[in-house]
């Protein structure tokens, strides 16, 4: 895919490829993928929790606004992923987290048979994992073999 106009200006090839991949991944759900929307066991984030997270993890205004506008159950996933401390670019890391979790929730991420999505934080887990590698939550009972 050739990047046209000013979009690729000043970017290295690796950054252009990453941007192209990101743009391509924002379309329709993956073939055969069903939405993996946070289910009823996910407690929606309260507006106070969202604001507290933003106070403790300062990001640029556009990113904070995008977070505030998200489904409260996806907000819970974002919060449960933990703080942004240590990120070289907290806003960039945060936008990446928002984008990835939105893709998971809308079915744009294909999960191979046996793999599972953590109900607590939305992270993709391999079938062999019995606990989430991000937040430590257990594999749902209905997926245990």
Tab-separated table of C-alpha atoms in Angstrom:
chain	number	residue	atom	x	y	z
A	1	UNK	CA	0.000	0.000	0.000
A	2	UNK	CA	1.509	3.288	-1.017
A	3	UNK	CA	1.013	6.163	1.369
A	4	UNK	CA	-0.068	9.252	-0.511
A	5	UNK	CA	-0.017	12.973	0.111
A	6	UNK	CA	1.248	14.308	3.386
A	7	UNK	CA	0.281	11.288	5.472
A	8	UNK	CA	3.609	9.509	5.023
A	9	UNK	CA	5.738	12.646	5.118
A	10	UNK	CA	8.393	12.471	7.800
A	11	UNK	CA	7.605	8.851	8.696
A	12	UNK	CA	9.970	5.933	8.338
A	13	UNK	CA	8.914	2.853	6.397
A	14	UNK	CA	8.179	0.944	9.619
A	15	UNK	CA	5.879	3.727	10.864
A	16	UNK	CA	4.123	3.915	7.483
A	17	UNK	CA	3.551	0.160	7.488
A	18	UNK	CA	2.202	0.294	11.047
A	19	UNK	CA	-0.157	3.132	10.140
A	20	UNK	CA	-1.357	1.320	7.009
A	21	UNK	CA	-2.004	-1.835	9.043
A	22	UNK	CA	-3.862	0.134	11.678
A	23	UNK	CA	-6.031	1.837	9.050
A	24	UNK	CA	-6.811	-1.473	7.355
A	25	UNK	CA	-7.780	-3.022	10.716
A	26	UNK	CA	-10.391	-0.353	11.371
A	27	UNK	CA	-12.829	-1.614	8.774
A	28	UNK	CA	-15.391	-4.393	8.949
A	29	UNK	CA	-15.144	-7.296	11.385
A	30	UNK	CA	-12.737	-10.089	10.495
A	31	UNK	CA	-14.312	-12.905	8.436
A	32	UNK	CA	-16.107	-15.303	10.756
A	33	UNK	CA	-15.507	-13.094	13.786
A	34	UNK	CA	-18.341	-12.430	16.166
A	35	UNK	CA	-18.364	-9.366	18.377
A	36	UNK	CA	-16.723	-10.134	21.706
A	37	UNK	CA	-18.477	-7.336	23.487
A	38	UNK	CA	-17.960	-7.180	27.216
A	39	UNK	CA	-20.731	-9.356	28.567
A	40	UNK	CA	-23.062	-8.874	31.490
A	41	UNK	CA	-20.401	-9.982	33.991
A	42	UNK	CA	-18.373	-6.858	33.211
A	43	UNK	CA	-19.301	-4.029	35.544
A	44	UNK	CA	-19.544	-0.778	33.577
A	45	UNK	CA	-17.118	1.920	34.682
A	46	UNK	CA	-18.734	4.755	36.578
A	47	UNK	CA	-18.065	8.295	35.309
A	48	UNK	CA	-16.178	8.985	38.565
A	49	UNK	CA	-13.855	6.032	37.883
A	50	UNK	CA	-13.186	7.297	34.365
A	51	UNK	CA	-12.288	10.736	35.693
A	52	UNK	CA	-10.102	9.263	38.447
A	53	UNK	CA	-8.219	7.181	35.872
A	54	UNK	CA	-7.640	10.299	33.760
A	55	UNK	CA	-6.396	12.252	36.784
A	56	UNK	CA	-3.910	9.511	37.660
A	57	UNK	CA	-2.916	8.967	34.005
A	58	UNK	CA	-2.732	12.380	32.305
A	59	UNK	CA	-3.175	12.238	28.519
A	60	UNK	CA	-3.896	14.816	25.835
A	61	UNK	CA	-7.440	16.202	25.741
A	62	UNK	CA	-8.456	14.447	22.494
A	63	UNK	CA	-7.553	11.072	24.004
A	64	UNK	CA	-9.413	11.821	27.232
A	65	UNK	CA	-12.494	12.868	25.251
A	66	UNK	CA	-12.377	9.665	23.186
A	67	UNK	CA	-12.193	7.622	26.402
A	68	UNK	CA	-15.111	9.468	27.990
A	69	UNK	CA	-17.262	8.752	24.902
A	70	UNK	CA	-16.651	4.974	24.949
A	71	UNK	CA	-19.060	2.279	26.099
A	72	UNK	CA	-18.737	2.040	29.927
A	73	UNK	CA	-17.965	-1.685	29.713
A	74	UNK	CA	-15.037	-1.021	27.383
A	75	UNK	CA	-13.970	1.790	29.715
A	76	UNK	CA	-13.841	-0.855	32.465
A	77	UNK	CA	-11.496	-2.953	30.317
A	78	UNK	CA	-9.263	0.078	29.753
A	79	UNK	CA	-9.145	0.861	33.478
A	80	UNK	CA	-8.510	-2.768	34.414
A	81	UNK	CA	-5.496	-2.867	32.092
A	82	UNK	CA	-3.733	-0.699	34.659
A	83	UNK	CA	-1.835	2.584	34.739
A	84	UNK	CA	0.132	4.134	31.912
A	85	UNK	CA	3.198	4.776	34.058
A	86	UNK	CA	6.452	3.999	32.337
A	87	UNK	CA	5.068	4.717	28.871
A	88	UNK	CA	7.390	6.954	26.845
A	89	UNK	CA	4.316	8.504	25.227
A	90	UNK	CA	1.320	8.011	27.544
A	91	UNK	CA	-1.162	9.494	25.068
A	92	UNK	CA	0.068	7.225	22.276
A	93	UNK	CA	-0.043	4.170	24.534
A	94	UNK	CA	-3.528	5.145	25.695
A	95	UNK	CA	-4.873	5.666	22.154
A	96	UNK	CA	-3.424	2.282	21.197
A	97	UNK	CA	-5.193	0.678	24.147
A	98	UNK	CA	-8.509	2.356	23.259
A	99	UNK	CA	-8.240	1.318	19.616
A	100	UNK	CA	-7.298	-2.288	20.386
A	101	UNK	CA	-10.063	-2.800	22.942
A	102	UNK	CA	-12.639	-1.204	20.635
A	103	UNK	CA	-11.564	-3.622	17.899
A	104	UNK	CA	-11.865	-6.587	20.274
A	105	UNK	CA	-15.327	-5.487	21.400
A	106	UNK	CA	-16.601	-4.984	17.850
A	107	UNK	CA	-15.372	-8.335	16.526
A	108	UNK	CA	-12.552	-6.931	14.379
A	109	UNK	CA	-10.076	-9.257	16.106
A	110	UNK	CA	-10.247	-12.908	15.180
A	111	UNK	CA	-9.722	-15.237	18.137
A	112	UNK	CA	-8.521	-18.738	17.193
A	113	UNK	CA	-10.532	-21.696	18.510
A	114	UNK	CA	-9.774	-22.338	22.179
A	115	UNK	CA	-8.291	-18.906	22.797
A	116	UNK	CA	-10.292	-16.531	24.960
A	117	UNK	CA	-10.761	-12.865	25.743
A	118	UNK	CA	-10.323	-11.899	29.388
A	119	UNK	CA	-13.666	-10.715	30.751
A	120	UNK	CA	-11.889	-8.382	33.156
A	121	UNK	CA	-9.498	-6.476	30.874
A	122	UNK	CA	-10.225	-7.585	27.297
A	123	UNK	CA	-6.778	-9.091	26.650
A	124	UNK	CA	-6.462	-11.969	24.173
A	125	UNK	CA	-5.356	-15.154	25.946
A	126	UNK	CA	-4.016	-18.375	24.473
A	127	UNK	CA	-6.083	-21.498	25.158
A	128	UNK	CA	-3.420	-22.901	27.511
A	129	UNK	CA	-3.655	-19.907	29.883
A	130	UNK	CA	-5.878	-20.452	32.907
A	131	UNK	CA	-5.398	-16.880	34.120
A	132	UNK	CA	-5.040	-13.584	32.267
A	133	UNK	CA	-1.436	-12.568	31.661
A	134	UNK	CA	-2.363	-8.876	32.038
A	135	UNK	CA	-4.649	-8.696	35.070
A	136	UNK	CA	-4.590	-12.179	36.596
A	137	UNK	CA	-8.339	-12.851	36.235
A	138	UNK	CA	-9.292	-16.501	35.863
A	139	UNK	CA	-10.434	-18.180	32.679
A	140	UNK	CA	-14.260	-18.283	32.584
A	141	UNK	CA	-15.676	-21.572	33.837
A	142	UNK	CA	-17.599	-22.194	30.605
A	143	UNK	CA	-14.268	-22.265	28.708
A	144	UNK	CA	-12.473	-24.681	31.061
A	145	UNK	CA	-12.054	-28.152	29.623
